[in-house]
């Protein structure tokens, strides 16, 4: 499986000539969707879903399928694509990838703001993408896509999450609000935690790919 990081919170997974994209929001490159057969969306925030982009992708390929939670699915009813509503515990096949839904809620942002739904995705029992949450799956996580920066989190939570999940490898995501100084700070924290856990933990710059077992 090949994993490619796009800007902010978007990643693309490819194997056997098929591509699956997770959270192609407004901060990421639209090209992430080129040729994709399936899209997974964790929640409704604009940095994770862009309905206009999904519409253009579906018009280019009417066979495109989308899996997401109930709130997002309700906003995509007019798309020329098949939209599936999923919830915690569901399993399905998307473009040749086996997917398990893990998690229900977005991390708290502020007491004044209601907590919204957020579904995480475990893909091929290899890659776990939690969305905007610190959900700990009840299974081994070989590769964790760990949030690095957001209004709803701090660095300590990222480190605590890595230590609770203890993946074999972790690549940061959700970093589109950081300047170069902030990204260098993420790099340092991940390098220290990588040494601490004796695991491969690092940031992938946009456009960089890795091959997973």
mmCIF file of C-alpha atoms in Angstrom:
data_model
loop_
_atom_site.group_PDB
_atom_site.id
_atom_site.type_symbol
_atom_site.label_atom_id
_atom_site.label_comp_id
_atom_site.label_asym_id
_atom_site.label_seq_id
_atom_site.Cartn_x
_atom_site.Cartn_y
_atom_site.Cartn_z
ATOM 1 C CA UNK A 1 0.000 0.000 0.000
ATOM 2 C CA UNK A 2 1.266 3.472 -0.888
ATOM 3 C CA UNK A 3 0.346 6.406 1.360
ATOM 4 C CA UNK A 4 0.686 9.984 0.097
ATOM 5 C CA UNK A 5 0.284 13.031 2.311
ATOM 6 C CA UNK A 6 -1.525 16.062 0.915
ATOM 7 C CA UNK A 7 -1.834 19.429 2.587
ATOM 8 C CA UNK A 8 -3.418 19.656 6.021
ATOM 9 C CA UNK A 9 -5.677 16.674 6.744
ATOM 10 C CA UNK A 10 -5.842 14.795 3.446
ATOM 11 C CA UNK A 11 -4.162 11.490 2.620
ATOM 12 C CA UNK A 12 -4.382 9.174 -0.368
ATOM 13 C CA UNK A 13 -3.942 5.403 -0.252
ATOM 14 C CA UNK A 14 -3.167 3.352 -3.360
ATOM 15 C CA UNK A 15 -2.787 -0.351 -4.084
ATOM 16 C CA UNK A 16 -3.376 -2.659 -7.037
ATOM 17 C CA UNK A 17 -4.175 0.297 -9.304
ATOM 18 C CA UNK A 18 -6.934 1.632 -7.025
ATOM 19 C CA UNK A 19 -6.983 4.833 -4.963
ATOM 20 C CA UNK A 20 -8.867 5.842 -1.820
ATOM 21 C CA UNK A 21 -8.775 9.404 -0.427
ATOM 22 C CA UNK A 22 -9.480 10.456 3.157
ATOM 23 C CA UNK A 23 -10.716 13.947 4.127
ATOM 24 C CA UNK A 24 -10.065 16.003 0.972
ATOM 25 C CA UNK A 25 -11.035 19.321 2.564
ATOM 26 C CA UNK A 26 -10.629 22.894 1.380
ATOM 27 C CA UNK A 27 -7.026 23.218 2.642
ATOM 28 C CA UNK A 28 -5.786 20.283 0.546
ATOM 29 C CA UNK A 29 -4.959 20.009 -3.132
ATOM 30 C CA UNK A 30 -7.894 19.156 -5.387
ATOM 31 C CA UNK A 31 -5.571 16.848 -7.320
ATOM 32 C CA UNK A 32 -5.744 14.409 -4.389
ATOM 33 C CA UNK A 33 -9.046 13.207 -5.876
ATOM 34 C CA UNK A 34 -7.724 12.577 -9.393
ATOM 35 C CA UNK A 35 -8.635 9.038 -10.375
ATOM 36 C CA UNK A 36 -9.846 8.104 -6.888
ATOM 37 C CA UNK A 37 -12.508 5.403 -6.715
ATOM 38 C CA UNK A 38 -13.517 6.007 -3.092
ATOM 39 C CA UNK A 39 -13.552 8.820 -0.533
ATOM 40 C CA UNK A 40 -13.797 8.564 3.255
ATOM 41 C CA UNK A 41 -14.874 11.642 5.252
ATOM 42 C CA UNK A 42 -14.576 11.786 9.029
ATOM 43 C CA UNK A 43 -16.748 14.834 9.789
ATOM 44 C CA UNK A 44 -18.375 18.011 8.547
ATOM 45 C CA UNK A 45 -15.713 20.699 9.083
ATOM 46 C CA UNK A 46 -14.637 22.457 5.878
ATOM 47 C CA UNK A 47 -10.985 21.498 6.279
ATOM 48 C CA UNK A 48 -12.061 17.845 5.934
ATOM 49 C CA UNK A 49 -14.811 17.990 3.314
ATOM 50 C CA UNK A 50 -15.437 20.226 0.297
ATOM 51 C CA UNK A 51 -18.737 19.424 -1.398
ATOM 52 C CA UNK A 52 -17.909 21.362 -4.565
ATOM 53 C CA UNK A 53 -14.709 19.383 -5.065
ATOM 54 C CA UNK A 54 -16.545 16.131 -4.488
ATOM 55 C CA UNK A 55 -19.161 17.157 -7.019
ATOM 56 C CA UNK A 56 -16.516 17.825 -9.661
ATOM 57 C CA UNK A 57 -14.829 14.511 -8.911
ATOM 58 C CA UNK A 58 -18.151 12.661 -9.156
ATOM 59 C CA UNK A 59 -19.023 14.386 -12.424
ATOM 60 C CA UNK A 60 -15.659 13.255 -13.799
ATOM 61 C CA UNK A 61 -16.272 9.687 -12.564
ATOM 62 C CA UNK A 62 -19.894 8.757 -11.761
ATOM 63 C CA UNK A 63 -18.641 5.492 -10.214
ATOM 64 C CA UNK A 64 -17.049 7.408 -7.327
ATOM 65 C CA UNK A 65 -18.352 6.294 -3.913
ATOM 66 C CA UNK A 66 -18.230 8.192 -0.599
ATOM 67 C CA UNK A 67 -18.445 6.851 2.950
ATOM 68 C CA UNK A 68 -19.099 9.208 5.861
ATOM 69 C CA UNK A 69 -21.164 9.886 8.970
ATOM 70 C CA UNK A 70 -24.817 10.890 8.987
ATOM 71 C CA UNK A 71 -24.322 14.673 9.267
ATOM 72 C CA UNK A 72 -21.988 14.851 6.277
ATOM 73 C CA UNK A 73 -24.059 12.437 4.201
ATOM 74 C CA UNK A 74 -27.087 14.715 4.644
ATOM 75 C CA UNK A 75 -25.175 17.566 2.979
ATOM 76 C CA UNK A 76 -24.111 15.475 -0.026
ATOM 77 C CA UNK A 77 -27.503 14.213 -1.197
ATOM 78 C CA UNK A 78 -27.331 16.126 -4.487
ATOM 79 C CA UNK A 79 -23.975 14.711 -5.581
ATOM 80 C CA UNK A 80 -23.836 12.418 -8.637
ATOM 81 C CA UNK A 81 -22.059 9.805 -6.506
ATOM 82 C CA UNK A 82 -23.186 6.987 -4.256
ATOM 83 C CA UNK A 83 -22.979 8.230 -0.652
ATOM 84 C CA UNK A 84 -22.938 5.649 2.148
ATOM 85 C CA UNK A 85 -23.766 6.519 5.764
ATOM 86 C CA UNK A 86 -21.605 4.671 8.296
ATOM 87 C CA UNK A 87 -21.195 4.554 12.077
ATOM 88 C CA UNK A 88 -18.900 3.115 14.705
ATOM 89 C CA UNK A 89 -18.458 -0.642 14.270
ATOM 90 C CA UNK A 90 -19.406 -0.808 10.576
ATOM 91 C CA UNK A 91 -17.156 -2.629 8.111
ATOM 92 C CA UNK A 92 -17.181 -2.323 4.335
ATOM 93 C CA UNK A 93 -15.089 -2.581 1.171
ATOM 94 C CA UNK A 94 -14.130 0.634 -0.589
ATOM 95 C CA UNK A 95 -12.273 0.433 -3.888
ATOM 96 C CA UNK A 96 -10.659 -2.838 -2.855
ATOM 97 C CA UNK A 97 -9.683 -1.644 0.630
ATOM 98 C CA UNK A 98 -11.199 -3.213 3.727
ATOM 99 C CA UNK A 99 -12.422 -0.467 6.077
ATOM 100 C CA UNK A 100 -13.587 -0.556 9.682
ATOM 101 C CA UNK A 101 -15.307 2.455 11.300
ATOM 102 C CA UNK A 102 -13.893 3.324 14.733
ATOM 103 C CA UNK A 103 -15.162 6.231 16.820
ATOM 104 C CA UNK A 104 -18.186 8.492 17.094
ATOM 105 C CA UNK A 105 -17.281 11.977 18.322
ATOM 106 C CA UNK A 106 -15.088 14.941 17.506
ATOM 107 C CA UNK A 107 -12.705 16.048 20.248
ATOM 108 C CA UNK A 108 -14.152 18.878 22.406
ATOM 109 C CA UNK A 109 -13.265 22.320 21.053
ATOM 110 C CA UNK A 110 -14.810 24.654 23.652
ATOM 111 C CA UNK A 111 -17.677 24.398 26.165
ATOM 112 C CA UNK A 112 -19.647 26.908 24.078
ATOM 113 C CA UNK A 113 -19.523 24.637 21.031
ATOM 114 C CA UNK A 114 -21.541 21.414 20.712
ATOM 115 C CA UNK A 115 -19.571 18.253 20.073
ATOM 116 C CA UNK A 116 -20.211 16.935 16.572
ATOM 117 C CA UNK A 117 -19.949 13.448 15.133
ATOM 118 C CA UNK A 118 -16.608 12.137 13.876
ATOM 119 C CA UNK A 119 -15.949 8.671 12.478
ATOM 120 C CA UNK A 120 -12.410 7.301 12.271
ATOM 121 C CA UNK A 121 -11.325 4.747 9.679
ATOM 122 C CA UNK A 122 -9.069 1.704 9.967
ATOM 123 C CA UNK A 123 -7.996 0.740 6.446
ATOM 124 C CA UNK A 124 -6.823 -2.785 5.628
ATOM 125 C CA UNK A 125 -6.031 -3.328 9.322
ATOM 126 C CA UNK A 126 -2.943 -1.194 8.625
ATOM 127 C CA UNK A 127 -3.719 2.537 8.646
ATOM 128 C CA UNK A 128 -5.862 4.263 11.264
ATOM 129 C CA UNK A 129 -7.092 7.783 10.534
ATOM 130 C CA UNK A 130 -8.926 9.140 13.626
ATOM 131 C CA UNK A 131 -10.122 12.434 12.119
ATOM 132 C CA UNK A 132 -10.398 15.198 14.723
ATOM 133 C CA UNK A 133 -10.299 12.861 17.686
ATOM 134 C CA UNK A 134 -8.026 10.811 19.914
ATOM 135 C CA UNK A 135 -9.951 7.578 19.515
ATOM 136 C CA UNK A 136 -8.002 4.500 20.612
ATOM 137 C CA UNK A 137 -9.011 1.432 18.583
ATOM 138 C CA UNK A 138 -9.480 -1.900 20.346
ATOM 139 C CA UNK A 139 -6.965 -3.451 17.974
ATOM 140 C CA UNK A 140 -3.342 -3.143 16.982
ATOM 141 C CA UNK A 141 -2.564 -0.033 14.923
ATOM 142 C CA UNK A 142 0.439 -0.580 12.655
ATOM 143 C CA UNK A 143 0.258 2.926 11.136
ATOM 144 C CA UNK A 144 -1.350 5.897 12.904
ATOM 145 C CA UNK A 145 -2.129 9.206 11.223
ATOM 146 C CA UNK A 146 -1.815 11.468 14.241
ATOM 147 C CA UNK A 147 -3.209 15.035 14.420
ATOM 148 C CA UNK A 148 -0.390 17.528 15.002
ATOM 149 C CA UNK A 149 -2.084 20.909 15.467
ATOM 150 C CA UNK A 150 -5.623 22.273 15.863
ATOM 151 C CA UNK A 151 -7.704 24.705 17.946
ATOM 152 C CA UNK A 152 -8.978 21.637 19.833
ATOM 153 C CA UNK A 153 -5.620 20.141 20.825
ATOM 154 C CA UNK A 154 -2.161 20.741 22.282
ATOM 155 C CA UNK A 155 1.194 19.028 21.846
ATOM 156 C CA UNK A 156 0.867 17.075 25.087
ATOM 157 C CA UNK A 157 -2.277 15.408 23.755
ATOM 158 C CA UNK A 158 -0.481 14.341 20.583
ATOM 159 C CA UNK A 159 2.305 12.717 22.609
ATOM 160 C CA UNK A 160 -0.126 11.084 25.054
ATOM 161 C CA UNK A 161 -2.115 9.701 22.125
ATOM 162 C CA UNK A 162 0.994 8.225 20.513
ATOM 163 C CA UNK A 163 1.908 6.578 23.809
ATOM 164 C CA UNK A 164 -1.569 5.152 24.331
ATOM 165 C CA UNK A 165 -1.905 3.727 20.815
ATOM 166 C CA UNK A 166 1.795 2.744 20.467
ATOM 167 C CA UNK A 167 1.786 2.259 16.696
ATOM 168 C CA UNK A 168 4.678 0.726 14.797
ATOM 169 C CA UNK A 169 4.814 3.926 12.776
ATOM 170 C CA UNK A 170 3.039 7.287 12.845
ATOM 171 C CA UNK A 171 2.806 10.147 10.391
ATOM 172 C CA UNK A 172 1.418 13.503 11.411
ATOM 173 C CA UNK A 173 -1.550 15.171 9.772
ATOM 174 C CA UNK A 174 -3.762 18.199 10.434
ATOM 175 C CA UNK A 175 -0.959 20.765 10.210
ATOM 176 C CA UNK A 176 -2.280 23.287 7.697
ATOM 177 C CA UNK A 177 -2.446 26.136 10.220
ATOM 178 C CA UNK A 178 1.273 25.977 11.025
ATOM 179 C CA UNK A 179 4.026 28.126 9.549
ATOM 180 C CA UNK A 180 7.539 26.784 8.980
ATOM 181 C CA UNK A 181 8.530 27.411 12.595
ATOM 182 C CA UNK A 182 5.535 25.446 13.847
ATOM 183 C CA UNK A 183 6.258 22.564 11.457
ATOM 184 C CA UNK A 184 9.840 22.372 12.682
ATOM 185 C CA UNK A 185 8.497 22.136 16.222
ATOM 186 C CA UNK A 186 6.268 19.214 15.204
ATOM 187 C CA UNK A 187 9.294 17.563 13.615
ATOM 188 C CA UNK A 188 11.275 17.876 16.860
ATOM 189 C CA UNK A 189 8.491 16.469 19.028
ATOM 190 C CA UNK A 190 7.925 13.535 16.686
ATOM 191 C CA UNK A 191 11.666 12.832 16.524
ATOM 192 C CA UNK A 192 11.868 12.753 20.321
ATOM 193 C CA UNK A 193 8.855 10.460 20.595
ATOM 194 C CA UNK A 194 10.231 8.246 17.842
ATOM 195 C CA UNK A 195 13.384 7.775 19.897
ATOM 196 C CA UNK A 196 11.317 7.224 23.055
ATOM 197 C CA UNK A 197 9.149 4.492 21.525
ATOM 198 C CA UNK A 198 11.767 3.099 19.107
ATOM 199 C CA UNK A 199 9.269 3.543 16.284
ATOM 200 C CA UNK A 200 9.082 5.439 12.996
ATOM 201 C CA UNK A 201 7.266 8.688 13.852
ATOM 202 C CA UNK A 202 7.606 11.709 11.585
ATOM 203 C CA UNK A 203 5.933 14.327 9.436
ATOM 204 C CA UNK A 204 5.464 13.763 5.725
ATOM 205 C CA UNK A 205 5.630 17.012 3.737
ATOM 206 C CA UNK A 206 2.770 17.436 1.230
ATOM 207 C CA UNK A 207 3.387 15.299 -1.826
ATOM 208 C CA UNK A 208 5.665 12.807 -0.068
ATOM 209 C CA UNK A 209 4.764 9.129 -0.157
ATOM 210 C CA UNK A 210 5.697 6.044 1.827
ATOM 211 C CA UNK A 211 5.171 2.373 1.065
ATOM 212 C CA UNK A 212 3.532 0.429 3.882
ATOM 213 C CA UNK A 213 3.748 -3.332 4.503
#
